[in-house]
Coordinates of C-alpha atoms in Angstrom, one line a residue:
X1 CA 74.0 138.3 104.5
X2 CA 76.9 135.8 104.3
X3 CA 74.5 134.2 106.9
X4 CA 72.1 134.2 104.8
X5 CA 74.6 132.8 102.2
X6 CA 75.9 130.3 104.1
X7 CA 73.0 128.7 105.4
X8 CA 71.9 128.6 102.2
X9 CA 74.3 126.7 100.7
X10 CA 74.6 124.6 103.9
X11 CA 70.5 123.4 102.9
X12 CA 72.1 122.5 99.3
X13 CA 74.3 120.6 100.5
X14 CA 72.1 118.9 103.1
X15 CA 70.0 117.9 99.9
X16 CA 72.6 117.1 97.5
X17 CA 73.2 114.1 100.8
X18 CA 69.4 113.5 100.9
X19 CA 68.7 112.9 97.6
X20 CA 72.1 110.9 97.1
X21 CA 70.5 108.7 99.7
X22 CA 66.7 108.1 98.4
X23 CA 68.8 107.4 94.8
X24 CA 71.0 104.3 96.7
X25 CA 68.0 103.5 98.9
X26 CA 66.8 102.9 95.0
X27 CA 69.4 101.4 93.6
X28 CA 69.4 98.1 96.2
X29 CA 65.6 98.3 96.4
X30 CA 66.1 97.4 92.5
X31 CA 69.2 96.5 92.1
X32 CA 68.8 93.0 90.7
X33 CA 66.3 95.4 87.4
X34 CA 69.6 97.0 87.1
X35 CA 72.6 94.3 87.4
X36 CA 73.5 93.3 84.4
X37 CA 74.9 89.4 84.2
X38 CA 76.8 87.8 81.4
X39 CA 78.8 84.8 81.1
X40 CA 81.6 84.1 78.9
X41 CA 82.0 80.6 76.9
X42 CA 85.5 80.4 79.2
X43 CA 83.8 80.5 82.3
X44 CA 84.2 84.0 83.6
X45 CA 81.5 85.6 85.0
X46 CA 80.4 89.7 84.1
X47 CA 78.5 91.5 86.4
X48 CA 77.4 95.4 84.7
X49 CA 75.4 98.3 87.1
X50 CA 75.5 101.3 85.1
X51 CA 75.6 104.4 87.2
X52 CA 76.0 107.9 84.8
X53 CA 76.8 110.4 88.1
X54 CA 80.1 111.0 86.8
X55 CA 82.2 109.7 84.2
X56 CA 84.4 107.5 86.0
X57 CA 83.7 103.8 86.8
X58 CA 85.0 101.2 89.8
X59 CA 86.0 98.0 88.3
X60 CA 86.9 94.9 91.0
X61 CA 88.5 91.7 89.0
X62 CA 88.1 88.8 92.0
X63 CA 89.8 85.5 92.3
X64 CA 87.8 82.7 94.0
X65 CA 91.5 81.2 95.5
X66 CA 92.8 82.1 98.6
X67 CA 95.5 81.2 101.2
X68 CA 92.6 78.7 101.7
X69 CA 94.0 76.8 98.6
X70 CA 96.9 76.7 99.3
X71 CA 99.0 73.7 101.7
X72 CA 102.0 73.0 104.2
X73 CA 105.1 73.6 102.1
X74 CA 104.1 76.7 99.7
X75 CA 101.7 78.8 102.2
X76 CA 101.9 82.6 100.7
X77 CA 101.6 81.7 97.8
X78 CA 98.3 83.1 97.0
X79 CA 99.8 86.6 98.8
X80 CA 102.7 86.4 96.9
X81 CA 101.3 85.7 93.6
X82 CA 99.1 89.2 94.4
X83 CA 103.0 91.3 94.6
X84 CA 103.5 89.1 91.4
X85 CA 100.7 89.9 89.3
X86 CA 102.1 94.4 89.4
X87 CA 105.5 93.0 87.4
X88 CA 103.9 92.7 84.5
X89 CA 103.3 90.6 81.6
X90 CA 105.5 89.8 78.0
X91 CA 104.6 93.4 77.0
X92 CA 104.6 95.3 79.6
X93 CA 107.0 95.9 82.5
X94 CA 110.1 95.0 80.6
X95 CA 111.9 96.1 77.4
X96 CA 113.2 92.9 75.8
X97 CA 111.5 89.9 77.2
X98 CA 113.1 87.5 74.8
X99 CA 116.5 87.9 76.1
X100 CA 115.5 88.2 79.3
X101 CA 113.5 85.0 79.4
X102 CA 116.8 82.9 79.5
X103 CA 117.7 84.9 83.1
X104 CA 115.2 83.5 84.7
X105 CA 115.2 80.4 83.7
X106 CA 119.0 81.4 84.8
X107 CA 117.9 82.3 87.8
X108 CA 115.5 79.7 88.4
X109 CA 118.8 76.9 88.2
X110 CA 120.6 78.6 90.6
X111 CA 117.9 79.3 92.9
X112 CA 117.1 75.8 93.8
X113 CA 120.6 74.3 93.5
X114 CA 120.8 77.5 96.1
X115 CA 117.7 75.4 98.0
X116 CA 119.4 72.2 97.1
X117 CA 122.6 72.8 99.2
X118 CA 120.9 74.8 102.1
X119 CA 119.3 72.4 103.0
X120 CA 121.9 69.8 103.7
X121 CA 122.6 72.3 107.2
X122 CA 126.4 71.5 108.3
X123 CA 127.4 69.4 105.9
X124 CA 125.9 71.9 103.8
X125 CA 129.5 73.0 100.9
X126 CA 130.1 77.1 102.3
X127 CA 132.2 77.9 99.0
X128 CA 129.3 76.4 96.9
X129 CA 127.2 78.1 98.9
X130 CA 129.2 81.8 98.2
X131 CA 129.9 80.6 94.1
X132 CA 126.2 79.9 93.9
X133 CA 125.0 83.3 95.8
X134 CA 127.8 85.7 93.7
X135 CA 126.3 84.0 90.7
X136 CA 122.6 84.4 91.4
X137 CA 123.5 88.3 91.6
X138 CA 124.7 88.8 88.7
X139 CA 122.3 87.4 86.9
X140 CA 119.1 88.8 89.0
X141 CA 121.7 92.3 87.1
X142 CA 121.3 91.1 84.0
X143 CA 117.6 90.4 84.6
X144 CA 117.1 93.8 85.9
X145 CA 118.2 95.7 83.5
X146 CA 115.4 94.4 80.8
X147 CA 112.6 96.1 83.8
X148 CA 110.7 98.3 83.2
X149 CA 110.0 99.8 87.6
X150 CA 106.5 100.0 88.3
X151 CA 105.0 100.3 84.2
X152 CA 101.5 99.2 85.0
X153 CA 100.6 101.3 87.8
X154 CA 101.9 104.3 85.8
X155 CA 100.2 103.2 82.4
X156 CA 97.4 103.7 84.8
X157 CA 98.1 106.7 86.6
X158 CA 99.0 108.1 83.4
X159 CA 95.3 107.3 81.8
X160 CA 93.9 109.1 85.3
X161 CA 93.0 105.8 87.1
X162 CA 93.1 105.9 90.7
X163 CA 92.5 103.5 94.0
X164 CA 95.0 101.0 91.7
X165 CA 95.1 98.0 94.8
X166 CA 95.1 94.5 95.7
X167 CA 94.1 92.3 98.3
X168 CA 94.4 88.7 99.3
X169 CA 92.3 86.9 101.9
X170 CA 91.7 83.0 102.1
X171 CA 88.8 82.5 100.4
X172 CA 89.6 84.9 97.7
X173 CA 92.1 87.5 95.6
X174 CA 91.3 90.9 94.1
X175 CA 92.4 93.6 91.9
X176 CA 90.3 96.7 92.0
X177 CA 90.7 100.5 90.6
X178 CA 88.4 103.3 89.2
X179 CA 88.7 105.6 85.9
X180 CA 88.2 107.6 83.8
X181 CA 84.4 106.2 81.5
X182 CA 86.8 105.9 78.1
X183 CA 89.5 104.6 79.6
X184 CA 87.7 101.0 80.0
X185 CA 89.1 100.2 76.8
X186 CA 93.0 100.1 78.2
X187 CA 91.4 98.3 81.3
X188 CA 90.4 95.1 79.4
X189 CA 93.0 95.1 77.4
X190 CA 95.8 94.8 80.3
X191 CA 94.0 92.9 83.0
X192 CA 92.5 90.8 79.9
X193 CA 96.7 90.5 79.0
X194 CA 97.1 90.2 82.8
X195 CA 95.2 86.7 83.1
X196 CA 96.8 85.3 80.3
X197 CA 100.4 86.5 80.3
X198 CA 102.1 87.3 83.1
X199 CA 105.4 86.8 84.1
X200 CA 106.5 86.5 87.3
X201 CA 109.9 88.5 87.1
X202 CA 111.9 90.0 90.4
X203 CA 110.6 87.0 91.3
X204 CA 113.2 86.1 94.5
X205 CA 113.5 89.7 95.0
X206 CA 110.1 90.5 95.7
X207 CA 110.1 87.1 98.0
X208 CA 112.2 89.2 100.3
X209 CA 109.5 92.5 100.8
X210 CA 106.9 90.3 101.1
X211 CA 108.9 88.6 104.5
X212 CA 109.3 91.8 105.9
X213 CA 106.4 92.5 104.8
X214 CA 106.0 89.2 107.9
X215 CA 108.2 90.9 110.1
X216 CA 106.1 93.9 110.3
X217 CA 102.2 93.3 110.3
X218 CA 103.2 89.8 112.0
X219 CA 106.8 89.0 113.7
X220 CA 106.8 92.1 115.0
X221 CA 103.1 93.1 115.6
X222 CA 101.5 92.1 119.0
X223 CA 97.9 91.9 117.2
X224 CA 99.2 89.8 114.3
X225 CA 101.3 87.4 116.7
X226 CA 98.0 86.8 118.9
X227 CA 95.1 86.5 115.8
X228 CA 98.0 83.8 113.4
X229 CA 98.3 82.0 117.2
X230 CA 94.5 81.9 117.1
X231 CA 93.5 81.0 113.8
X232 CA 96.3 78.3 114.2
X233 CA 94.9 77.0 117.1
X234 CA 91.5 77.0 116.1
X235 CA 92.0 75.0 113.0
X236 CA 93.8 72.0 113.4
X237 CA 93.1 69.8 109.5
X238 CA 91.6 72.5 107.5
X239 CA 93.6 75.4 106.1
X240 CA 91.9 78.3 107.1
X241 CA 94.4 78.0 110.0
X242 CA 97.3 78.7 107.4
X243 CA 98.2 82.5 107.5
X244 CA 97.9 84.3 104.5
X245 CA 101.2 85.7 104.4
X246 CA 102.6 82.0 104.6
X247 CA 106.0 80.6 107.3
X248 CA 108.9 82.0 106.9
X249 CA 111.1 78.3 105.2
X250 CA 107.7 77.7 103.0
X251 CA 108.2 82.4 101.3
X252 CA 111.9 81.2 102.0
X253 CA 111.8 78.0 99.8
X254 CA 108.8 78.6 97.6
X255 CA 110.4 78.8 93.7
X256 CA 108.9 81.0 91.0
X257 CA 108.1 77.4 89.2
X258 CA 105.3 76.5 92.1
X259 CA 103.8 79.9 92.0
X260 CA 103.8 79.7 87.8
X261 CA 102.0 76.4 88.6
X262 CA 99.8 77.3 91.7
X263 CA 98.5 80.8 89.2
X264 CA 97.7 78.4 85.7
X265 CA 95.5 76.1 87.9
X266 CA 93.6 78.8 90.5
X267 CA 93.7 82.3 88.3
X268 CA 91.6 81.2 84.7
X269 CA 88.4 82.7 83.5
X270 CA 86.3 80.5 85.4
X271 CA 87.3 80.9 88.8
X272 CA 87.2 85.1 88.1
X273 CA 84.4 87.7 88.1
X274 CA 84.4 91.1 87.0
X275 CA 82.6 94.1 88.3
X276 CA 81.9 97.2 86.4
X277 CA 79.6 100.0 87.9
X278 CA 79.8 103.5 87.2
X279 CA 78.9 105.9 83.8
X280 CA 78.9 102.6 81.3
X281 CA 76.9 100.9 78.9
X282 CA 76.2 97.6 79.4
X283 CA 76.1 96.2 75.6
X284 CA 79.5 98.4 75.2
X285 CA 80.7 96.9 78.8
X286 CA 79.6 93.6 77.3
X287 CA 81.2 93.2 73.8
X288 CA 84.7 94.9 75.9
X289 CA 84.9 91.9 77.6
X290 CA 84.0 89.8 74.6
X291 CA 87.0 90.5 72.6
X292 CA 89.9 91.1 75.4
X293 CA 88.7 88.6 78.7
X294 CA 86.9 86.7 76.1
X295 CA 90.2 85.0 73.9
X296 CA 91.5 83.1 76.8
X297 CA 91.9 79.5 77.1
X298 CA 89.3 78.0 79.5
X299 CA 91.7 76.5 82.3
X300 CA 90.5 72.8 83.8
X301 CA 88.2 72.9 86.6
X302 CA 90.5 73.7 90.2
X303 CA 91.1 71.4 93.3
X304 CA 88.4 71.6 95.3
X305 CA 89.0 71.7 99.0
X306 CA 88.3 68.4 100.4
X307 CA 90.5 68.6 103.7
X308 CA 87.4 68.8 106.6
X309 CA 87.8 70.3 110.6
X310 CA 86.8 67.7 112.5
X311 CA 84.3 68.3 115.5
X312 CA 86.3 70.2 118.9
X313 CA 86.9 67.9 121.2
X314 CA 86.9 70.7 123.6
X315 CA 88.3 74.0 124.8
X316 CA 91.1 74.9 122.9
X317 CA 93.5 78.2 124.5
X318 CA 96.9 79.4 124.2
X319 CA 98.6 82.7 125.2
X320 CA 101.0 84.9 123.6
X321 CA 104.0 86.4 125.3
X322 CA 105.2 90.1 124.0
X323 CA 105.7 92.5 125.4
X324 CA 102.3 94.9 124.8
X325 CA 99.1 96.2 126.2
X326 CA 96.8 92.3 127.2
X327 CA 94.3 91.5 124.8
X328 CA 92.1 88.5 124.5
X329 CA 90.6 86.8 121.5
X330 CA 87.8 84.8 122.1
X331 CA 86.1 82.3 119.3
X332 CA 83.6 79.9 118.0
X333 CA 83.3 77.1 116.0
X334 CA 80.4 78.4 113.3
X335 CA 78.4 77.5 109.7
X336 CA 79.8 79.1 106.9
X337 CA 77.7 81.4 104.3
X338 CA 75.0 79.8 102.9
X339 CA 74.0 77.9 105.9
X340 CA 70.6 79.5 108.3
X341 CA 72.2 80.0 110.9
X342 CA 75.1 82.4 109.6
X343 CA 72.8 84.5 109.1
X344 CA 71.8 84.6 112.6
X345 CA 75.3 85.1 113.6
X346 CA 75.3 88.3 112.0
X347 CA 71.8 89.4 114.0
X348 CA 74.0 88.8 117.2
X349 CA 77.4 90.3 116.3
X350 CA 75.5 94.2 115.6
X351 CA 73.0 93.2 118.8
X352 CA 76.7 92.8 120.6
X353 CA 78.8 95.3 118.8
X354 CA 77.7 97.9 116.1
X355 CA 78.1 100.9 118.4
X356 CA 78.4 102.5 121.1
X357 CA 74.8 101.5 122.2
X358 CA 76.0 98.1 121.4
X359 CA 75.0 95.7 124.8
X360 CA 79.0 94.3 124.9
X361 CA 80.2 98.3 124.7
X362 CA 77.1 99.5 126.9
X363 CA 78.2 97.0 130.0
X364 CA 81.3 96.3 129.3
X365 CA 83.0 100.0 128.4
X366 CA 80.6 102.0 129.3
X367 CA 79.4 101.1 133.1
X368 CA 81.2 99.2 134.2
X369 CA 85.4 100.4 133.0
X370 CA 86.2 96.6 132.7
X371 CA 87.6 97.1 128.3
X372 CA 89.4 100.1 126.7
X373 CA 87.5 98.2 123.9
X374 CA 86.2 95.9 122.7
X375 CA 84.4 94.2 119.4
X376 CA 83.1 91.2 117.7
X377 CA 82.8 89.8 113.7
X378 CA 81.6 86.5 112.3
X379 CA 83.1 84.7 109.0
X380 CA 86.6 84.8 110.3
X381 CA 89.2 84.3 108.7
X382 CA 87.2 83.0 106.1
X383 CA 82.8 82.8 105.3
X384 CA 82.9 80.4 102.3
X385 CA 83.6 77.2 104.7
X386 CA 83.8 76.3 108.6
X387 CA 83.9 79.4 110.0
X388 CA 84.2 81.7 113.5
X389 CA 82.3 84.0 115.3
X390 CA 84.7 86.4 116.9
X391 CA 85.0 88.5 120.5
X392 CA 87.9 90.7 120.2
X393 CA 88.3 92.8 123.7
X394 CA 91.0 95.5 125.2
X395 CA 91.2 95.0 129.1
X396 CA 91.3 98.2 130.9
X397 CA 93.5 98.2 133.9
X398 CA 93.9 97.5 136.4
X399 CA 91.3 94.3 135.2
X400 CA 92.6 91.6 133.9
X401 CA 92.3 89.8 130.3
X402 CA 90.7 86.5 133.3
X403 CA 87.8 89.3 134.2
X404 CA 86.9 90.4 130.7
X405 CA 86.9 87.2 129.7
X406 CA 83.9 86.3 131.9
X407 CA 82.2 88.9 131.6
X408 CA 82.0 88.0 128.0
X409 CA 80.8 85.2 128.9
X410 CA 78.0 86.4 131.4
X411 CA 76.4 88.5 128.7
X412 CA 76.4 85.5 126.1
X413 CA 74.7 83.4 128.5
X414 CA 72.2 86.7 128.9
X415 CA 71.6 85.5 125.0
X416 CA 70.7 81.4 126.2
X417 CA 67.9 83.1 128.8
X418 CA 66.1 86.2 128.3
X419 CA 64.4 87.5 124.9
X420 CA 65.9 90.1 122.5
X421 CA 63.6 92.7 123.0
X422 CA 61.4 93.8 119.4
X423 CA 63.5 96.9 120.6
X424 CA 66.1 95.6 119.2
X425 CA 65.7 93.4 116.8
X426 CA 64.5 96.2 114.9
X427 CA 67.6 97.9 116.0
X428 CA 69.5 95.6 114.6
X429 CA 67.8 95.7 110.7
X430 CA 67.9 99.6 110.9
X431 CA 71.9 98.6 111.5
X432 CA 72.3 96.3 108.9
X433 CA 70.1 98.7 106.4
X434 CA 72.6 101.8 107.4
X435 CA 75.5 99.5 106.7
X436 CA 74.6 98.6 103.4
X437 CA 73.6 102.3 102.1
X438 CA 77.4 103.7 103.1
X439 CA 78.3 100.2 101.5
X440 CA 76.6 100.8 97.9
X441 CA 76.7 103.9 98.4
X442 CA 79.6 104.5 95.8
X443 CA 80.9 102.9 92.9
X444 CA 84.0 101.1 94.0
X445 CA 81.1 99.5 96.7
X446 CA 79.1 98.4 95.1
X447 CA 81.5 96.3 92.7
X448 CA 82.9 94.8 95.1
X449 CA 80.7 93.8 97.1
X450 CA 78.3 92.5 93.7
X451 CA 81.7 90.6 93.3
X452 CA 82.6 89.4 97.0
X453 CA 79.1 88.0 96.4
X454 CA 79.0 86.1 92.9
X455 CA 82.2 85.0 94.5
X456 CA 81.5 83.7 97.7
X457 CA 77.3 82.4 96.9
X458 CA 77.2 82.1 93.5
X459 CA 75.4 84.6 93.2
X460 CA 75.2 88.1 93.8
X461 CA 71.7 88.2 95.1
X462 CA 72.3 86.8 97.8
X463 CA 72.8 90.9 98.6
X464 CA 69.4 91.9 98.9
X465 CA 68.2 88.2 99.6
X466 CA 71.0 88.2 103.2
X467 CA 69.8 91.6 104.2
X468 CA 66.3 90.0 104.5
X469 CA 66.9 87.1 106.3
X470 CA 68.1 88.8 108.9
X471 CA 65.2 90.6 108.9
X472 CA 63.3 87.6 109.5
X473 CA 65.9 86.0 112.4
X474 CA 63.9 86.0 116.2
X475 CA 64.2 86.2 119.4
X476 CA 64.2 82.4 118.9
X477 CA 66.4 81.7 116.9
X478 CA 68.5 83.7 119.1
X479 CA 68.3 82.1 121.9
X480 CA 68.8 78.9 120.5
X481 CA 71.6 79.8 118.4
X482 CA 73.7 81.2 121.3
X483 CA 72.1 78.1 123.4
X484 CA 73.6 75.3 120.4
X485 CA 77.2 77.3 119.7
X486 CA 78.5 79.2 122.6
X487 CA 79.6 76.8 124.9
X488 CA 83.2 75.8 126.2
X489 CA 83.0 72.8 124.3
X490 CA 83.0 74.5 120.9
X491 CA 85.4 77.5 122.1
X492 CA 88.9 79.0 121.2
X493 CA 90.8 81.1 123.5
X494 CA 93.7 83.1 122.8
X495 CA 95.3 86.0 125.1
X496 CA 97.5 88.1 124.7
X497 CA 100.4 88.8 127.8
X498 CA 103.2 90.0 128.9
X499 CA 106.2 87.5 129.0
X500 CA 107.1 86.2 132.7
X501 CA 110.2 87.5 134.5
X502 CA 112.7 84.3 133.8
X503 CA 113.5 83.4 137.0
X504 CA 116.7 81.0 138.0
X505 CA 116.4 77.5 137.6
X506 CA 115.9 75.5 141.1
X507 CA 117.9 72.4 140.6
X508 CA 116.4 69.6 143.3
X509 CA 119.0 67.9 145.6
X510 CA 119.4 64.4 144.8
X511 CA 119.4 61.5 148.1
X512 CA 120.7 58.6 147.8
X513 CA 119.1 55.7 146.1
X514 CA 115.9 54.6 149.3
X515 CA 116.3 51.1 149.6
X516 CA 113.8 48.5 147.7
X517 CA 110.4 47.4 149.0
X518 CA 109.0 44.6 148.1
X519 CA 107.6 44.5 144.9
X520 CA 110.5 46.5 143.5
X521 CA 112.4 45.0 140.5
X522 CA 116.3 45.8 140.6
X523 CA 117.4 46.2 136.9

């Protein structure tokens, strides 16, 4: 009897999963009919999609700004601003904004004076340095007395919000949250307030938090150091070569005024996309957004990125020494999203490393046991501008990175010589569809995809169009793209190696100068 009940329970669960899968497929197929697009007069774009499975909504606020909009001197400012946005506004995170403001301004003055004195190097006045640091500490303590720590997060938690977080990348900065649908008005009030009235409090303290994050994720991380060196080698001119978290010296010197100016330039409504998915009535959501975000004045257009990466003049190689297992990154320059060849690279990525039956995994991990791990990914480190197709691998001892690297080249060369079989092309499409279903199944996944494609391509409908373009990729397309891009002069290679043992310096024995020969010029 128990077994019978269990069987029926299992069938019921399977039936639910099948129903959800079918509903997701239908939703993806009819996406253009279900998504409501609305544009505010100040330039903000709103995307709304109804899903009444549960009384919750997922919200995603995406800004079209990232570290690619930075330059040397202010690297890391976009990521730092992401941190600062959680500190609150003149009405959130503070007990008395009027009394706090002059203290923040005094901290700015002291910090700039301290930075100017430090810049003198050996000539810096140590007494003045100590005095400035002491004054800064005292003013900071006074300002801290008005701070309500984590009030923004607490507000959302008290009202059922979960998953509050944010990310900063090369192209985008994103804020997201899931909350009960009847709390959507609260979200619109808070987020419009953050967009229009942010206060960069605890700025100098938060810089130390970011510097510690950099030490943990980059300086003390073998993969972090490898990827940073890889991107820097790949991009000599374009800001894609700058680290998202910033260079330490830039972070230390960054001022609150510079960060505020960056915010005013890039975080206006015209540079924002809001996606709301879940238990929502579109006309009501539009009215809420108009009432709150619609009040924010329009700002001047953000300046475009003018710098372009010049064509590669040859292979670039870099080694990173770290006491860790060896690894190798192999990258090839490729076009950005929207270029026809970008869709072919998506097909190649799936063919080479999507799953345990993919070409590289089967040949290098299973059969030859040459690699402990192998993967490929397109659109590194961003997708809006020309980027990289990357192969990442870790050799399995006793094999070396050189052996693994050569094996990767052999497999890439096969793409140039041997046509991909029809069954492999069919498998690529099946995997693409499965991935889309997984990503669009949840409200948060759907909201993320809608906002991403709208921000990156200017049209959320690219979700469907891109899938259809990949479905039409042919074996000839793959061979052409492989032949065009997978060449040595277009290649960047970064290798993680263990530090070499320091050898004693050999001092050459000095010999008396030889007698001048005919033609020598004497001093």
